[in-house]
Amino acid sequence: MSKPIALPGEPRVDLEQARAHGLSPGEFERLEKILGRTATFTELGVFSVMWSEHCSYKSSRKYLRTLPQKSELVMQGGPGENAGAIDVGDGWVAVFKIESHNHPSYVEPYQGAATGVGGILRDIFTMGARPIASMNSLKFGSFDHPRTRYLLGGVVGGIGGYGNCVGVPTVAGEVMFDAAYNGNILVNAFSLGMARKGELWSARARGAGNPVLYVGSATGRDGIHGASLLASAEFDAESESKRPTVQVGDPFTEKLLIEACLEAGKTGAIVAIQDMGAAGLTSSSSEMAARGALGIELDLDKVPLREANLTPYEILLSESQERMLIVAERGREAELQAIFEKWDLHAVVIGEITGDRRWRARWRGNVVADIPVGALADDAPVYDRPAAAPRKSAAARATVRREAPPPAVALRAILANPNVASKRWVFRQYDSIVQSNTVEGPGGDAAVLRIKGSRRGLALSVDSNPRACALDPYAGMIATVIEAARNVACAGARPVGITNCLNYGNPERPEIMWQFAEGVRGLGDAARAIGAPVVSGNVSFYNETEGRAIMPTPTIAILGLLADVARRVPSHFQRPGDAIMIVRTAPPVLAAAEYDAMYGGGEGGLREIDLARESALLETLVVCAEQGLIRSCHDVSDGGLAIALAEACFNPEARLGAEVDLAAHGLADPVELFGEGPSTVVISVASKDTEALMRTFAARNLPVYPAGRVLEAPRFALAPEIDENINELYEIYETALPGRLSSHD
């Protein structure tokens, strides 16, 4: 085999050029040792993307290996495929994953968010699953920051514009505003798909001599170095110049690609398939070959191009959207090409699988890259970076210090806080009912989907708690996992699987690495306690600007399974006269609560969470739902108990009131009214079922407080100090976010 050639006009490959590509001196030395020669410029580009943090997980792999990834329901979990898969019964498999598109969305919010949605959808249907639902977790800066309104509008527009056009409903999500995200927003996108059991596809190449097909859109220059120089580096004063590295999406082509791929999969001619996502053709080809312990040879002259003069470097590193790479059974190429032609999509044989474990690229008759395939995938650098707790705890993060207002004043102010107020302005821009699987959409504790042809249902929730994680990354992660699990349990679903998006700052800083290590430890402990393995996920490092990191923001999405979707539990009160019950595993605290961010008072730190009690609460909520004992159930989270009780009254079909005597149970001070933290749940129950419900919780040593009753009148009375009109509170809650967006303060 001839030595790869350098092309005329290409830059000289040396240490300075390697640094410009994001490689360290040690990595450049390792690269040259692997090749036994100086790399070509094309090869340098290939190594730079495959060894980037975004693609190689070189700082996180050590920790991710400790997570629980298996259960009797797991069909696919952990690394090696595009998404995780859980057996949900009746011959169905749920395929799901969450990923970040943070830096692209800050640089170009509409396209960054849109292509984040497109990319996660492709991860799902490359498993052979039809995407049926999306969620998202969004973090923006303070409303005082001049870019916040622009970024929010662009991101929400991009999510809605792409998801609505492609025909996948957005059924749940979360939005938070904090000055910690002024210079680095977070856009985490989740997708869920359904496949028949036994019909999942693989991303593992098989069969030397099998052809490799490029399908989908043509390749352009958009997205070049998106993985290595945008997603794997912190922001600085030059970030705006990185706009050209953001991909441009086309949801209509994505819809065609979904249908074509699912139809092609039914032929049995597909051996392996992978999305050309981060690092484009380079990552998809090298990873599929490496998983199968095989090699691959690509003919770049055959790649469909949007521009005639693209170089091999640009072709291989482009992250143009709506493209897939397929390994097909030899001799069945024309069969697949006919299907893609029917859907007006490119389907071109651009190479073949080899048995020599080399990753090789040809262009105009010359070899331009020849690399051991393992060096690009499994043998990429893995670091054990220094990790150390900061000398000054993150708990010292500055908070306001104001005189505590009367409870009624605090109630109204917190309802008007954009972090607590209704997000209807956001989710009304998303189609949440297309495909007709949505039973409960945005606005509740969890989304609920029917499984057509089955009595079963699925519940979905996505949660994060960055303020708690800033105080204590281990305990904060546990609180985040438990909250997400509690949300699906409140809907009557048993948590069965977790996917995560772990958003942190620069891992080369010991305090950031410590946050990450502690977070993963907490994720593992919580996942084991609730019996829900971590089947997929994503790590997003370098979320900081000019040395200022975001708060540690691990985002957790949980899949819950309902045995009977008709037994689902809504989060709003349903009938006047129902009893209101409060279940809690431990008292709340003001630390990391919204009240603390507004008024202070949370100096005591987080409370330790008893995972055994949390697991018992989850199971008891599901059992009570299955027995029909619960009319409504709402998790106490942002804003605390008083806010949760008010939200439970905000039934969109018919607002109801509540009369609750918290003082009788010693629950009337600010900590009890507005504290957050350990599990508290507000339940409404028919009077005839109160004793049965209390016995069920008592049997598991879980305290239940009969707190009051649901009213037909729009009165919100929390004795002794709050007596408000529920319609007025609802108006505050619903108009707060649109009001802030229209304000120019």
XYZ file of C-alpha atoms in Angstrom:
745
model
C 0.000 0.000 0.000
C 1.390 3.368 -1.010
C 2.119 6.004 1.584
C -0.606 8.690 1.939
C 0.189 11.855 0.062
C -0.010 15.498 1.108
C -2.009 17.598 -1.334
C -0.645 20.744 -3.002
C -1.392 23.885 -1.013
C -2.158 22.103 2.249
C -0.614 23.523 5.446
C 2.488 21.875 6.812
C 1.764 19.434 9.644
C 3.744 20.293 12.768
C 3.164 20.893 16.477
C 1.849 24.398 15.889
C -0.710 23.085 13.406
C -1.660 20.293 15.807
C -2.270 22.822 18.582
C -4.502 24.805 16.236
C -6.509 21.604 15.785
C -6.971 21.193 19.537
C -4.345 18.480 20.066
C -1.870 18.648 22.925
C 1.884 18.173 22.346
C 1.631 14.721 23.942
C -1.248 13.756 21.668
C 0.633 14.943 18.594
C 3.645 12.876 19.630
C 1.380 9.855 20.163
C -0.207 10.382 16.743
C 3.168 10.356 14.988
C 4.245 7.253 16.920
C 1.076 5.412 15.821
C 1.664 6.309 12.180
C 5.434 5.954 12.275
C 5.670 9.079 10.126
C 4.417 12.622 9.792
C 0.676 12.762 9.289
C -0.909 14.267 6.205
C -3.059 17.325 6.772
C -6.135 15.175 6.155
C -4.977 12.663 8.759
C -4.325 15.442 11.252
C -7.897 16.644 10.799
C -9.220 13.126 11.278
C -7.262 12.583 14.490
C -8.263 15.998 15.818
C -11.981 15.246 15.606
C -11.799 11.622 16.757
C -9.546 12.489 19.706
C -11.614 15.508 20.668
C -13.354 15.438 24.022
C -16.716 15.412 22.284
C -16.004 12.233 20.308
C -13.503 10.289 22.431
C -14.800 10.926 25.983
C -11.145 10.921 26.966
C -11.715 12.669 30.301
C -14.902 10.844 31.287
C -14.586 7.226 30.163
C -12.938 6.141 33.404
C -15.978 7.263 35.386
C -18.727 6.295 32.958
C -17.616 2.658 33.140
C -18.796 2.556 36.773
C -22.457 3.218 35.948
C -25.037 0.399 36.108
C -26.054 -0.428 32.542
C -27.942 -3.708 32.737
C -31.275 -5.060 33.953
C -33.635 -7.788 32.829
C -35.392 -5.207 30.630
C -32.302 -3.750 28.935
C -31.964 -4.760 25.286
C -29.094 -2.355 24.628
C -27.259 -0.301 27.225
C -23.977 1.506 27.560
C -21.457 2.363 24.824
C -21.325 0.609 21.467
C -24.604 1.642 19.858
C -26.389 4.870 19.023
C -28.952 4.769 21.866
C -30.213 2.644 24.750
C -33.138 0.239 24.454
C -35.579 -1.101 27.049
C -38.122 -3.930 26.659
C -41.487 -2.366 27.546
C -43.614 -5.444 26.915
C -46.119 -6.679 24.329
C -43.292 -7.103 21.809
C -42.181 -3.449 21.957
C -38.798 -1.906 22.674
C -38.348 1.748 23.681
C -35.168 3.348 22.299
C -34.040 6.635 23.838
C -31.155 9.032 24.383
C -30.357 12.630 25.316
C -27.495 14.721 23.894
C -26.127 18.244 24.084
C -25.904 20.922 21.410
C -24.755 23.692 23.717
C -22.003 25.620 21.967
C -23.614 25.590 18.502
C -26.837 26.922 20.048
C -25.022 29.820 21.694
C -23.242 30.729 18.461
C -26.300 30.304 16.188
C -29.380 29.568 18.338
C -31.934 28.612 15.690
C -29.763 26.218 13.672
C -27.868 25.015 16.734
C -31.071 23.904 18.446
C -32.681 22.628 15.247
C -29.729 20.419 14.334
C -29.561 19.195 17.923
C -33.089 17.869 17.456
C -32.229 16.392 14.058
C -29.127 14.656 15.378
C -30.846 12.970 18.306
C -33.693 11.803 16.059
C -31.155 10.105 13.779
C -29.606 8.313 16.759
C -33.037 6.803 17.386
C -34.051 5.667 13.916
C -30.585 4.272 13.215
C -31.558 1.697 15.846
C -34.578 0.724 13.728
C -37.018 2.651 15.926
C -39.565 5.176 14.742
C -39.171 8.417 16.750
C -42.428 9.165 18.600
C -41.496 11.824 21.175
C -38.961 14.531 21.986
C -38.094 16.470 25.150
C -35.567 19.162 25.925
C -33.750 20.808 28.822
C -32.787 24.449 28.272
C -30.635 26.772 30.373
C -30.321 30.484 29.625
C -28.671 33.466 31.275
C -30.308 36.119 33.379
C -32.979 38.312 31.835
C -30.647 41.190 32.625
C -28.215 39.854 30.023
C -28.621 41.452 26.571
C -28.503 38.140 24.650
C -30.966 36.135 26.748
C -34.151 37.069 24.883
C -32.463 36.577 21.510
C -31.072 33.168 22.487
C -34.349 31.978 24.011
C -36.330 32.991 20.942
C -33.845 31.386 18.565
C -33.537 28.109 20.465
C -37.287 27.674 20.980
C -37.859 28.569 17.342
C -35.266 26.040 16.197
C -36.688 23.212 18.316
C -40.235 23.930 17.184
C -39.292 24.581 13.577
C -37.455 21.287 13.196
C -39.598 19.024 15.388
C -42.905 20.310 14.045
C -41.835 19.886 10.413
C -40.415 16.403 10.882
C -43.587 15.265 12.643
C -42.255 14.217 16.058
C -44.080 15.720 19.065
C -42.258 17.625 21.782
C -44.030 16.357 24.901
C -42.067 17.685 27.896
C -39.092 19.758 28.951
C -37.664 22.265 31.383
C -36.366 25.832 31.150
C -34.186 27.720 33.644
C -32.662 31.203 33.745
C -29.554 32.025 35.781
C -26.597 34.371 35.367
C -24.305 31.319 35.459
C -25.378 30.635 31.842
C -24.894 34.189 30.529
C -21.920 33.155 28.432
C -22.741 29.499 27.790
C -26.331 28.330 27.396
C -27.303 24.665 27.504
C -29.512 22.953 24.938
C -30.029 19.256 25.693
C -32.278 17.304 23.309
C -33.967 13.957 24.013
C -35.754 11.573 21.680
C -37.703 8.350 22.176
C -38.566 5.819 19.501
C -40.355 2.474 19.339
C -39.244 -0.711 17.600
C -40.487 -4.275 17.546
C -38.564 -6.675 19.724
C -35.988 -8.573 17.678
C -35.859 -5.895 14.985
C -33.249 -3.524 16.434
C -30.417 -2.516 14.113
C -26.732 -2.373 14.947
C -23.894 0.077 14.335
C -21.351 -2.773 14.269
C -19.888 -3.530 10.851
C -19.722 -7.147 9.651
C -18.400 -8.897 6.583
C -15.211 -7.950 4.773
C -16.156 -7.028 1.215
C -19.560 -5.633 2.158
C -20.286 -2.300 0.449
C -20.559 1.011 2.311
C -23.367 3.321 1.217
C -23.657 7.047 1.788
C -27.365 8.035 1.997
C -29.196 11.317 2.533
C -28.204 14.907 1.807
C -25.103 16.023 -0.067
C -22.001 17.210 1.798
C -21.164 20.879 2.249
C -18.782 22.917 4.359
C -21.164 23.456 7.281
C -20.162 21.977 10.624
C -16.460 21.466 9.876
C -14.665 21.092 13.224
C -17.923 21.395 15.127
C -16.860 18.500 17.374
C -13.222 19.439 17.941
C -12.955 23.215 17.870
C -16.477 24.233 18.938
C -17.861 21.505 21.201
C -14.508 20.589 22.783
C -13.234 24.018 23.771
C -14.397 26.750 26.081
C -15.788 30.012 24.731
C -13.679 33.135 24.408
C -13.850 36.541 22.757
C -13.579 34.881 19.311
C -16.599 32.595 19.717
C -18.795 34.636 17.387
C -16.382 33.863 14.546
C -17.223 30.161 14.929
C -20.664 30.621 13.390
C -19.622 28.793 10.168
C -18.992 25.602 12.210
C -22.699 25.339 13.087
C -24.589 22.921 10.862
C -27.698 23.851 8.896
C -30.659 21.496 9.169
C -33.479 20.554 6.808
C -36.355 18.831 8.639
C -38.167 17.922 5.434
C -35.160 15.933 4.245
C -34.956 14.371 7.714
C -38.561 13.175 7.381
C -37.729 11.550 4.046
C -34.629 9.984 5.602
C -36.638 8.501 8.479
C -39.128 6.870 6.124
C -36.468 5.659 3.686
C -34.292 4.140 6.417
C -37.191 2.387 8.141
C -38.363 0.985 4.801
C -34.837 -0.091 3.867
C -34.441 -1.815 7.217
C -37.372 -4.101 6.489
C -35.474 -5.613 3.534
C -32.869 -7.202 5.807
C -30.142 -5.885 3.526
C -28.678 -3.492 6.130
C -25.781 -4.948 8.109
C -24.966 -1.788 10.098
C -26.035 1.834 10.084
C -24.901 5.010 11.808
C -25.716 8.699 11.695
C -23.047 11.028 10.341
C -23.235 13.242 13.419
C -20.297 14.765 15.272
C -17.194 14.392 13.056
C -19.423 13.334 10.153
C -18.162 10.703 7.720
C -14.989 10.205 9.756
C -16.662 9.117 12.989
C -19.424 7.022 11.441
C -17.036 5.044 9.238
C -14.268 4.505 11.784
C -16.591 3.664 14.687
C -18.637 1.105 12.745
C -15.474 -0.599 11.502
C -13.814 -0.571 14.927
C -16.870 -2.077 16.645
C -16.688 -4.988 14.239
C -12.881 -5.366 14.534
C -12.664 -4.686 10.803
C -11.313 -2.019 8.466
C -12.905 0.314 5.945
C -11.834 1.984 2.711
C -13.581 5.100 1.403
C -13.534 6.581 -2.100
C -14.114 10.276 -1.498
C -14.617 10.976 -5.207
C -18.001 9.254 -4.943
C -19.331 11.318 -2.021
C -22.252 13.544 -3.139
C -21.175 17.183 -2.772
C -23.027 20.482 -2.632
C -19.863 22.238 -3.855
C -17.492 20.805 -6.458
C -14.193 21.939 -4.916
C -14.316 20.386 -1.445
C -11.019 18.877 -0.300
C -10.679 15.435 1.346
C -10.144 17.225 4.655
C -13.452 19.081 4.269
C -15.376 16.043 3.029
C -14.269 13.926 5.968
C -14.805 16.562 8.649
C -18.039 18.123 7.394
C -20.998 17.784 9.751
C -23.651 18.506 7.142
C -26.979 17.232 8.388
C -29.398 14.476 7.331
C -26.719 11.968 6.262
C -26.295 8.299 7.191
C -23.692 5.631 6.513
C -24.844 2.076 5.815
C -22.975 -1.204 5.557
C -25.038 -3.385 3.241
C -25.008 -7.052 2.327
C -22.861 -7.529 -0.745
C -24.972 -7.820 -3.873
C -27.985 -5.984 -2.414
C -26.796 -2.452 -3.067
C -29.254 -1.825 -5.916
C -32.158 -2.961 -3.722
C -31.358 -0.311 -1.149
C -30.561 2.355 -3.728
C -33.986 1.908 -5.294
C -35.675 2.628 -1.973
C -33.692 5.795 -1.316
C -34.201 6.962 -4.907
C -37.956 6.604 -4.360
C -37.637 9.048 -1.450
C -35.474 11.456 -3.555
C -32.349 10.819 -1.509
C -28.766 10.084 -2.470
C -27.672 6.467 -1.997
C -24.160 5.946 -3.323
C -21.622 3.188 -2.749
C -18.543 5.048 -1.505
C -16.413 2.200 -0.157
C -16.261 -1.244 1.370
C -15.486 -3.059 4.589
C -12.006 -4.610 4.712
C -10.400 -7.201 6.931
C -7.162 -5.350 7.655
C -8.341 -3.080 10.505
C -7.210 0.035 8.634
C -9.190 3.218 8.063
C -8.266 4.364 4.586
C -9.465 7.219 2.354
C -8.760 7.711 -1.353
C -9.218 10.827 -3.465
C -8.503 11.221 -7.185
C -6.606 7.949 -7.302
C -4.382 8.692 -4.296
C -4.466 7.539 -0.699
C -4.836 10.631 1.503
C -5.251 8.858 4.846
C -4.248 5.420 6.134
C -4.680 4.902 9.885
C -5.136 1.884 12.194
C -8.876 1.973 12.831
C -8.445 1.277 16.536
C -6.374 4.424 16.936
C -9.403 6.498 15.999
C -11.914 4.730 18.224
C -11.158 2.371 21.105
C -7.478 3.350 21.418
C -8.029 7.092 21.582
C -6.397 8.746 24.613
C -8.018 8.176 28.007
C -7.023 10.515 30.820
C -7.150 10.199 34.567
C -7.220 13.924 35.174
C -6.479 15.436 38.592
C -9.642 15.902 40.643
C -9.814 17.934 43.836
C -12.554 19.694 45.759
C -12.206 23.471 45.658
C -10.745 25.062 48.764
C -13.737 27.322 48.990
C -16.927 25.344 48.559
C -19.359 26.198 45.785
C -21.774 26.706 48.679
C -20.143 30.106 49.085
C -21.723 31.220 45.809
C -23.147 34.674 46.392
C -26.870 34.940 47.104
C -29.010 37.956 47.750
C -29.742 38.958 51.326
C -33.154 40.556 51.720
C -35.625 40.791 54.532
C -37.974 37.815 54.379
C -41.334 38.958 52.980
C -44.730 37.831 54.317
C -45.666 34.378 52.946
C -48.387 35.755 50.660
C -45.937 38.224 49.102
C -43.313 35.509 48.626
C -45.924 33.222 47.057
C -46.804 35.781 44.401
C -43.186 36.708 43.751
C -42.070 33.101 43.301
C -45.029 32.344 41.001
C -43.835 35.284 38.890
C -40.237 34.040 38.789
C -39.463 32.778 35.235
C -37.911 29.613 36.691
C -41.193 28.688 38.395
C -43.823 30.371 36.221
C -45.678 28.634 33.420
C -43.596 27.739 30.363
C -46.655 27.774 28.108
C -45.042 30.500 25.962
C -42.354 27.933 25.161
C -44.288 24.715 24.698
C -47.202 26.236 22.774
C -44.689 26.665 19.928
C -44.166 22.911 19.823
C -46.534 20.342 18.318
C -47.114 17.975 21.234
C -49.856 15.743 19.798
C -48.755 14.769 16.283
C -48.753 10.944 15.790
C -51.629 10.765 18.355
C -49.640 8.921 21.022
C -49.640 11.778 23.557
C -51.987 11.215 26.479
C -50.476 13.831 28.816
C -48.352 16.545 27.215
C -46.338 19.512 28.480
C -47.278 21.212 31.741
C -47.478 18.286 34.142
C -44.979 16.295 36.169
C -44.364 13.844 33.317
C -45.492 13.283 29.758
C -47.518 10.119 29.174
C -47.667 8.250 25.857
C -49.844 5.363 24.807
C -48.356 2.305 23.124
C -50.759 1.669 20.302
C -52.212 -1.809 20.305
C -51.326 -2.286 23.972
C -52.792 -1.343 27.363
C -49.345 -0.217 28.437
C -48.071 3.334 28.486
C -44.811 5.233 28.848
C -44.026 8.227 31.071
C -41.156 10.622 30.394
C -39.491 13.245 32.557
C -36.362 15.378 32.223
C -34.841 17.187 35.201
C -31.773 19.026 36.426
C -30.885 20.818 39.657
C -27.722 22.858 39.034
C -27.953 24.917 42.212
C -27.991 21.769 44.334
C -25.138 20.308 42.280
C -23.132 23.514 42.821
C -23.517 23.098 46.576
C -22.740 19.377 46.601
C -22.196 17.605 43.258
C -22.805 14.141 44.734
C -25.938 14.916 46.739
C -27.180 17.270 44.031
C -26.948 14.516 41.421
C -28.867 12.117 43.665
C -31.551 14.760 44.172
C -31.784 15.236 40.391
C -32.179 11.529 39.641
C -34.733 11.094 42.400
C -36.758 14.090 41.232
C -36.911 12.783 37.666
C -37.912 9.330 38.941
C -40.493 10.861 41.290
C -42.056 12.729 38.381
C -42.776 9.570 36.404
C -43.908 7.782 39.574
C -46.345 10.639 40.278
C -47.884 9.823 36.893
C -48.214 6.180 37.978
C -45.207 4.830 36.071
C -42.385 2.654 37.386
C -38.914 4.049 36.446
C -37.116 1.532 34.204
C -34.288 3.383 32.438
C -32.117 6.504 32.541
C -30.304 8.555 29.940
C -28.120 11.497 30.913
C -26.465 14.618 29.548
C -23.627 15.624 31.866
C -22.856 19.334 31.377
C -19.732 20.631 33.143
C -16.899 23.127 32.712
C -13.279 22.541 31.688
C -12.148 19.035 32.801
C -8.526 20.187 32.832
C -9.338 22.099 36.015
C -9.202 19.787 39.082
C -12.272 21.305 40.740
C -14.370 20.679 37.607
C -13.125 17.116 37.349
C -14.030 16.631 41.013
C -17.552 17.914 40.338
C -17.876 15.460 37.467
C -16.492 12.470 39.381
C -18.773 13.148 42.335
C -21.732 13.592 39.997
C -21.153 10.262 38.275
C -20.782 8.593 41.673
C -24.134 10.035 42.698
C -25.747 8.962 39.428
C -24.570 5.400 39.896
C -25.746 5.193 43.509
C -29.164 6.655 42.723
C -29.669 4.503 39.622
C -28.871 1.338 41.551
C -31.182 2.339 44.404
C -34.220 2.798 42.161
C -33.403 -0.114 39.853
C -33.189 1.997 36.692
C -29.952 1.434 34.692
C -28.187 4.147 32.707
C -28.566 2.907 29.131
C -27.316 5.894 27.123
C -26.053 9.422 27.491
C -23.658 12.189 26.615
C -20.917 14.240 28.281
C -20.529 17.936 27.487
C -17.363 19.512 28.897
C -15.826 22.960 28.370
C -19.062 24.781 29.150
C -17.417 28.000 30.241
C -16.459 31.386 28.915
C -13.129 33.065 29.635
C -12.592 30.908 32.706
C -16.112 31.222 34.161
C -17.772 27.805 34.225
C -21.472 27.063 34.329
C -22.855 25.435 37.444
C -22.462 21.651 37.199
C -25.630 20.715 35.324
C -26.190 16.984 34.922
C -29.514 16.525 33.123
C -31.412 13.311 33.762
C -34.186 11.893 31.574
C -36.118 8.891 32.854
C -38.412 6.427 31.118
C -41.252 5.050 33.216
C -43.547 2.139 32.368
C -47.287 2.031 33.111
C -48.914 -1.391 33.159
C -52.214 0.261 32.185
C -52.168 3.719 30.588
C -55.801 4.197 31.679
C -54.512 4.271 35.291
C -52.283 7.281 34.660
C -52.437 9.995 37.306
C -52.694 13.711 36.403
C -50.820 16.390 38.345
C -53.800 18.760 38.862
C -56.631 18.443 41.367
C -59.636 16.803 39.731
C -62.754 17.101 41.909
C -64.076 19.435 44.616
C -64.357 17.716 47.963
C -61.370 15.431 47.444
C -58.972 15.161 50.364
C -55.513 16.714 49.990
C -52.710 14.588 51.425
C -49.016 15.392 51.813
C -46.421 12.607 51.723
C -42.815 13.339 52.593
C -39.676 11.372 53.291
C -37.779 14.185 55.059
C -38.150 17.904 55.832
C -37.182 20.408 53.112
C -34.395 23.003 53.210
C -33.989 26.437 51.664
C -30.514 25.666 50.326
C -30.586 25.641 46.485
C -34.278 26.593 46.527
C -35.724 29.378 44.387
C -36.627 31.200 47.612
C -32.957 31.202 48.599
C -31.936 32.656 45.223
C -34.460 35.459 45.711
C -34.275 36.172 49.445
C -31.436 34.132 50.960
C -31.674 31.942 54.029
C -30.266 28.705 52.621
C -26.947 28.645 54.440
C -27.469 25.253 56.069
C -26.636 23.194 52.986
C -28.408 20.215 51.451
C -30.077 17.510 53.481
C -28.870 13.931 53.084
C -31.240 11.806 51.017
C -32.224 8.341 52.221
C -32.251 6.356 48.978
C -34.095 3.411 50.524
C -36.968 5.680 51.560
C -36.997 7.378 48.163
C -37.211 4.020 46.437
C -40.059 3.028 48.771
C -41.908 6.253 47.930
C -41.594 5.621 44.190
C -42.916 2.087 44.493
C -45.788 3.123 46.771
C -46.902 5.866 44.400
C -47.007 3.340 41.552
C -48.887 0.753 43.639
C -51.480 3.317 44.738
C -51.939 4.464 41.128
C -52.398 0.888 39.931
C -55.027 0.361 42.641
C -56.884 3.527 41.617
C -56.408 5.194 45.013
C -54.966 8.504 43.718
C -56.964 11.184 41.879
C -53.966 13.490 41.329
C -50.318 13.584 42.327
C -47.836 16.447 42.067
C -44.170 16.470 42.995
C -42.920 19.317 45.189
C -39.878 20.820 43.463
C -39.166 24.366 42.201
C -40.646 26.852 44.663
C -41.576 24.373 47.365
C -44.816 23.118 48.898
C -46.850 26.330 48.624
C -46.077 26.568 44.910
C -46.887 22.884 44.327
C -50.274 23.289 46.022
C -51.057 26.357 43.892
C -49.967 24.581 40.684
C -52.210 21.644 41.546
C -55.134 24.092 41.475
C -54.226 25.304 37.978
C -56.204 22.601 36.172
C -56.405 23.918 32.590
C -59.892 22.440 32.143
C -61.418 23.865 35.327
C -59.415 25.734 37.940
C -60.153 24.581 41.467
C -59.319 25.922 44.899
C -57.706 24.433 47.981
C -58.084 24.844 51.699
C -55.088 23.511 53.577
C -54.160 23.854 57.244
C -50.378 23.515 57.210
C -50.027 25.026 60.667
C -51.763 22.015 62.194
C -48.804 19.910 61.089
C -46.128 22.509 61.802
C -45.600 23.190 58.095
C -46.250 26.931 57.941
C -42.830 28.656 58.204
C -40.863 29.776 55.096
C -38.717 26.639 55.103
C -41.810 24.432 55.037
C -43.688 26.611 52.555
C -40.889 27.320 50.082
C -38.092 24.876 50.883
C -37.030 22.225 48.400
C -34.861 19.136 48.541
C -35.989 15.734 49.743
C -39.186 14.187 48.480
C -42.538 15.731 49.178
C -45.611 14.878 47.135
C -49.085 16.460 47.094
C -51.867 13.939 46.499
C -55.616 14.322 46.116
C -57.800 11.354 46.897
C -61.502 10.571 47.097
C -62.686 10.732 50.709
C -63.687 7.070 50.637
C -60.124 6.052 49.726
C -58.182 8.093 52.288
C -57.866 5.316 54.860
C -56.729 2.746 52.276
C -54.146 5.160 50.923
C -52.834 6.020 54.385
C -52.512 2.321 55.256
C -50.557 1.672 52.070
C -48.034 4.423 52.827
C -47.841 3.583 56.537
C -46.997 -0.021 55.670
C -43.819 1.309 54.062
C -43.072 3.699 56.948
C -43.856 6.776 54.849
C -45.599 9.600 56.748
C -48.857 10.903 55.223
C -50.514 14.135 56.405
C -54.231 14.787 55.750
C -53.803 18.480 54.973
C -57.085 19.805 53.594
C -59.588 19.557 50.776
C -60.123 20.616 47.174
C -62.569 23.505 46.731
C -64.906 24.331 43.879
C -64.519 28.033 44.670
C -61.332 29.707 43.365
C -59.889 30.213 46.828
C -56.345 29.309 47.842
C -56.172 29.225 51.625
C -53.060 27.992 53.392
C -53.628 28.637 57.076
C -52.600 30.754 58.783
C -51.158 33.488 56.500
C -52.123 32.852 52.867
C -55.647 33.419 51.548
C -55.640 34.289 47.847
C -57.868 34.162 44.793
C -56.661 31.273 42.653
C -57.587 33.081 39.425
C -55.293 35.959 40.357
C -52.454 33.572 41.153
C -53.026 31.757 37.877
C -52.821 35.048 35.982
C -49.485 35.842 37.636
C -48.206 32.350 36.838
C -49.257 32.389 33.179
C -48.228 35.931 32.244
C -44.850 36.129 33.995
C -42.649 34.714 31.230
C -44.368 36.486 28.296
C -44.219 39.679 30.349
C -40.475 39.370 30.873
C -39.940 38.669 27.186
C -41.859 41.761 26.127
C -40.153 43.928 28.742
C -37.103 45.976 27.793
C -35.882 46.621 31.333
